[in-house]
Backbone as a chain_set.jsonl record, in Angstrom:
{"seq": "XXXXXXXXXXXXXXXXXXXXXXXXXXXXXXXXXXXXXXXXXXXXXXXXXXXXXXXXXXXXXXXXXXXXXXXXXXXXXXXXXXXXXXXX", "coords": {"N": [[-2.651, 32.962, -27.929], [-0.251, 31.277, -27.216], [-0.379, 31.311, -24.141], [-2.812, 30.082, -24.087], [-1.392, 27.094, -24.924], [0.312, 27.473, -22.688], [-0.842, 26.962, -20.776], [-2.37, 24.583, -21.622], [-0.102, 22.805, -21.252], [0.907, 22.766, -18.924], [-1.339, 21.507, -17.523], [-1.137, 19.371, -18.326], [0.364, 18.444, -18.097], [0.097, 18.356, -14.445], [-1.129, 16.555, -14.658], [-0.064, 14.171, -14.89], [1.64, 14.624, -12.82], [-0.436, 13.823, -10.829], [-0.73, 11.09, -11.381], [1.612, 9.767, -11.304], [2.114, 10.302, -8.699], [-0.001, 8.621, -7.653], [0.768, 6.271, -8.312], [2.902, 5.686, -6.814], [2.133, 6.052, -4.113], [0.544, 3.595, -4.186], [2.002, 1.376, -4.985], [4.627, 1.826, -2.387], [2.212, 1.146, -0.448], [1.778, -0.997, -0.658], [4.313, -2.198, -1.069], [5.532, -2.079, 1.81], [3.543, -3.308, 3.534], [3.537, -6.56, 2.092], [6.165, -6.663, 3.042], [6.202, -6.764, 6.043], [4.347, -8.19, 5.829], [5.578, -10.47, 5.285], [8.186, -10.576, 6.737], [6.23, -11.068, 9.251], [5.316, -14.09, 8.594], [7.515, -15.405, 8.689], [8.809, -15.425, 10.812], [6.77, -16.597, 12.455], [6.599, -19.24, 11.306], [9.045, -20.054, 11.453], [8.996, -20.358, 14.659], [7.277, -21.615, 15.321], [8.37, -24.309, 13.895], [10.336, -24.747, 15.715], [8.903, -25.58, 17.799], [6.546, -27.288, 17.525], [4.39, -27.808, 19.302], [3.2, -25.034, 20.214], [1.506, -24.329, 17.737], [-1.17, -24.005, 18.364], [-0.767, -21.555, 20.191], [0.258, -19.614, 18.265], [-0.808, -19.248, 16.554], [-3.122, -17.934, 16.496], [-3.05, -14.913, 17.084], [-1.173, -14.374, 15.154], [-2.148, -14.244, 12.436], [-4.357, -12.133, 12.938], [-1.774, -10.471, 13.546], [-1.534, -10.149, 10.661], [-3.26, -9.066, 9.808], [-4.073, -6.505, 10.811], [-1.663, -5.603, 9.366], [-1.817, -5.56, 6.822], [-4.07, -3.944, 6.533], [-3.443, -1.476, 7.623], [-2.4, -0.892, 4.624], [-4.597, -0.278, 3.16], [-4.933, 2.591, 3.886], [-3.107, 3.583, 1.973], [-4.098, 2.915, -0.828], [-7.034, 4.394, -0.502], [-5.491, 6.984, -0.933], [-4.364, 6.831, -3.321], [-6.753, 6.613, -4.586], [-8.363, 8.566, -4.468], [-6.823, 10.615, -5.802], [-6.623, 9.745, -7.758], [-9.793, 10.257, -7.788], [-9.298, 12.926, -8.864], [-7.696, 13.859, -11.158], [-10.188, 13.267, -12.984]], "CA": [[-2.526, 31.187, -28.237], [0.772, 30.858, -26.892], [-0.793, 31.101, -23.786], [-3.382, 28.919, -24.738], [-0.934, 26.104, -24.825], [1.194, 26.882, -21.482], [-1.922, 26.162, -19.19], [-3.059, 23.186, -21.509], [0.372, 21.78, -20.646], [0.372, 22.364, -17.226], [-2.712, 20.926, -17.036], [-0.892, 17.851, -19.045], [1.967, 18.004, -16.615], [-0.189, 18.243, -13.365], [-2.664, 15.225, -14.443], [0.535, 13.256, -15.386], [2.129, 14.466, -11.232], [-1.29, 13.325, -9.995], [-1.07, 10.121, -11.487], [2.28, 9.087, -10.656], [1.28, 9.864, -7.142], [-1.145, 7.51, -6.791], [1.329, 4.864, -8.419], [3.552, 5.411, -5.907], [1.275, 5.644, -3.123], [0.239, 1.76, -4.177], [3.334, 0.343, -4.455], [4.252, 1.572, -1.024], [1.086, 0.649, 0.737], [1.479, -2.483, -0.69], [5.209, -2.753, -0.283], [5.323, -1.887, 3.014], [2.404, -4.639, 3.795], [4.16, -6.883, 2.127], [7.249, -6.632, 3.782], [6.496, -6.754, 7.029], [3.914, -10.27, 6.418], [6.912, -11.794, 5.139], [9.034, -10.751, 8.214], [5.368, -11.915, 10.774], [5.233, -15.078, 8.631], [8.707, -16.188, 8.957], [8.935, -15.827, 12.405], [6.173, -17.359, 12.229], [6.592, -20.088, 10.998], [10.28, -20.922, 12.556], [8.588, -20.72, 15.749], [6.211, -23.218, 15.065], [8.731, -25.251, 13.307], [11.028, -25.119, 16.53], [8.162, -26.348, 18.876], [5.092, -27.786, 17.142], [3.452, -27.3, 20.259], [3.205, -23.69, 19.951], [1.078, -24.11, 16.748], [-2.252, -22.923, 18.867], [-0.447, -20.697, 21.121], [0.825, -18.889, 18.233], [-1.65, -18.81, 14.775], [-4.788, -16.176, 16.687], [-2.432, -14.034, 17.048], [0.236, -13.941, 13.674], [-3.663, -13.91, 11.387], [-4.663, -11.024, 13.969], [-1.055, -9.357, 13.193], [-1.64, -10.401, 9.438], [-4.685, -8.569, 9.683], [-3.952, -4.983, 10.934], [-1.015, -5.305, 8.256], [-3.026, -5.864, 5.324], [-5.357, -2.363, 7.045], [-2.14, -0.63, 7.369], [-2.209, -0.479, 3.495], [-5.366, 0.211, 2.695], [-4.842, 4.265, 3.844], [-2.815, 4.131, 0.714], [-4.911, 2.747, -1.9], [-7.835, 5.444, -0.791], [-5.344, 8.154, -1.049], [-4.44, 6.263, -5.102], [-7.893, 7.056, -5.207], [-8.945, 10.252, -3.865], [-5.44, 11.44, -6.617], [-7.218, 9.396, -8.975], [-10.416, 11.188, -8.641], [-8.596, 14.599, -8.95], [-8.017, 13.775, -12.626], [-11.759, 12.897, -14.186]], "C": [[-1.62, 30.49, -27.968], [0.555, 30.593, -24.786], [-2.007, 30.0, -23.042], [-2.719, 27.218, -24.257], [0.016, 25.647, -23.911], [-0.201, 26.645, -20.286], [-2.594, 25.218, -19.522], [-1.817, 21.494, -21.079], [0.878, 21.864, -18.906], [-0.691, 21.945, -16.492], [-1.996, 19.317, -16.867], [-0.111, 16.864, -17.758], [1.567, 17.422, -15.022], [-0.806, 17.23, -12.972], [-1.347, 13.972, -13.678], [1.834, 13.05, -13.397], [0.917, 13.36, -10.289], [-1.189, 11.728, -10.007], [-0.119, 9.145, -11.159], [2.272, 9.221, -9.026], [0.741, 8.661, -6.798], [-0.419, 6.085, -6.869], [2.15, 4.728, -7.421], [3.713, 5.68, -4.916], [0.682, 3.69, -2.905], [1.435, 1.079, -3.789], [4.168, 0.807, -3.024], [4.127, 1.483, 0.098], [2.122, -0.469, 0.857], [2.679, -2.858, -0.887], [5.468, -2.955, 0.925], [4.933, -3.034, 3.697], [2.79, -5.819, 3.602], [5.0, -7.279, 2.786], [7.086, -7.448, 5.4], [4.95, -8.346, 7.6], [4.686, -10.837, 6.119], [7.663, -12.055, 5.955], [8.279, -12.123, 9.27], [5.479, -13.15, 10.151], [6.716, -16.236, 8.723], [8.922, -16.446, 10.33], [7.954, -16.642, 13.314], [6.116, -19.001, 12.488], [7.939, -20.917, 11.777], [10.186, -20.82, 13.894], [7.73, -22.023, 15.85], [6.915, -24.441, 14.568], [10.007, -25.776, 14.921], [10.198, -25.208, 17.878], [6.667, -26.159, 17.614], [3.94, -27.4, 18.274], [2.732, -25.912, 20.4], [2.242, -22.753, 19.321], [-0.127, -23.519, 17.508], [-1.854, -21.591, 19.578], [-0.499, -19.163, 19.877], [0.219, -18.385, 16.707], [-2.311, -17.562, 14.831], [-3.302, -15.41, 16.101], [-1.41, -12.987, 15.841], [-1.235, -13.825, 12.384], [-4.024, -12.971, 12.335], [-3.347, -9.682, 13.371], [-1.439, -9.091, 11.498], [-2.422, -9.09, 8.95], [-4.912, -6.82, 9.501], [-3.132, -4.496, 10.073], [-1.382, -4.544, 6.902], [-3.63, -4.348, 5.637], [-4.421, -1.346, 7.166], [-2.109, -0.288, 5.852], [-3.074, 0.313, 3.031], [-5.646, 1.902, 2.842], [-3.672, 4.489, 1.962], [-3.065, 3.74, -0.65], [-5.923, 3.884, -1.424], [-7.007, 6.846, -0.656], [-5.088, 7.531, -2.623], [-5.392, 7.116, -4.855], [-8.638, 7.865, -5.398], [-7.52, 11.008, -5.422], [-6.61, 11.428, -7.194], [-8.514, 10.504, -9.679], [-9.886, 12.672, -8.508], [-8.148, 15.095, -10.275], [-9.26, 13.516, -13.25], [-12.453, 13.881, -12.998]], "O": [[-1.656, 29.283, -28.21], [1.283, 29.792, -24.198], [-2.051, 29.405, -21.965], [-3.286, 26.395, -23.537], [0.532, 24.533, -23.827], [-0.196, 26.177, -19.147], [-3.348, 24.662, -18.724], [-2.013, 20.303, -20.84], [1.094, 21.007, -18.049], [-0.931, 21.98, -15.285], [-2.1, 18.467, -15.983], [-0.011, 15.817, -17.119], [2.176, 16.542, -14.413], [-1.09, 16.837, -11.84], [-1.415, 13.274, -12.666], [2.449, 12.082, -12.949], [1.176, 12.493, -9.454], [-1.455, 11.064, -9.005], [-0.429, 8.005, -10.815], [2.42, 8.262, -8.268], [0.99, 7.894, -5.868], [-0.611, 5.11, -6.142], [2.241, 3.579, -6.991], [4.824, 5.732, -4.389], [0.528, 2.939, -1.942], [1.786, 0.476, -2.776], [4.394, -0.231, -2.403], [4.817, 1.556, 1.114], [2.898, -0.816, 1.747], [2.673, -4.086, -0.977], [5.674, -4.127, 1.239], [5.715, -3.716, 4.36], [2.635, -6.561, 4.571], [4.795, -8.377, 3.301], [7.701, -8.444, 5.78], [4.665, -8.992, 8.608], [4.754, -11.964, 6.608], [8.033, -13.198, 6.225], [8.723, -13.16, 9.763], [5.842, -13.912, 11.048], [6.785, -17.463, 8.794], [9.172, -17.531, 10.856], [8.144, -17.156, 14.417], [5.754, -19.697, 13.437], [7.917, -21.964, 12.425], [11.194, -21.145, 14.521], [7.752, -23.104, 16.438], [6.361, -25.533, 14.686], [10.396, -26.931, 15.092], [10.74, -24.941, 18.951], [6.096, -25.186, 17.122], [2.871, -26.823, 18.075], [1.552, -25.918, 20.752], [1.951, -21.58, 19.557], [-0.185, -22.306, 17.31], [-2.608, -20.619, 19.522], [-0.978, -18.067, 20.165], [0.624, -17.483, 15.974], [-2.335, -16.599, 14.064], [-2.752, -15.427, 15.0], [-1.099, -11.806, 15.69], [-0.983, -13.144, 11.39], [-3.635, -13.787, 13.171], [-3.592, -8.545, 12.967], [-1.615, -7.94, 11.1], [-2.21, -8.352, 7.988], [-5.501, -6.133, 8.667], [-3.286, -3.332, 9.705], [-1.25, -3.47, 6.315], [-3.55, -3.585, 4.675], [-4.741, -0.243, 6.723], [-1.704, 0.867, 5.721], [-2.782, 1.404, 2.541], [-6.424, 2.473, 2.077], [-3.689, 5.413, 1.149], [-2.36, 4.152, -1.57], [-5.654, 4.794, -2.207], [-7.65, 7.837, -0.312], [-6.013, 7.979, -3.3], [-5.135, 8.319, -4.851], [-9.474, 7.979, -6.295], [-7.769, 12.155, -5.791], [-7.442, 12.328, -7.303], [-8.628, 11.119, -10.74], [-10.512, 13.422, -7.759], [-8.138, 16.279, -10.611], [-9.13, 13.642, -14.467], [-13.648, 14.171, -13.056]]}, "num_chains": 1, "name": "protein.A"}
């Protein structure tokens, strides 16, 4: 009976750690993408405010940069979903 309880306890601990790892993966991915996007937006808006004529030259690379930053967050969500898949 004791070995069965120890096994169940180990499985519960493993499930908890997998859930924690998934949460950390999503949190770090979202934090990294959000902080990068905030810095890029601040720099782009500061540049456009200093030189309003550069709006057309800055806007397209800015949007592409935001898309690439968002794409970097997607693998963290995939890792989290794969980890959650191990639980169930």
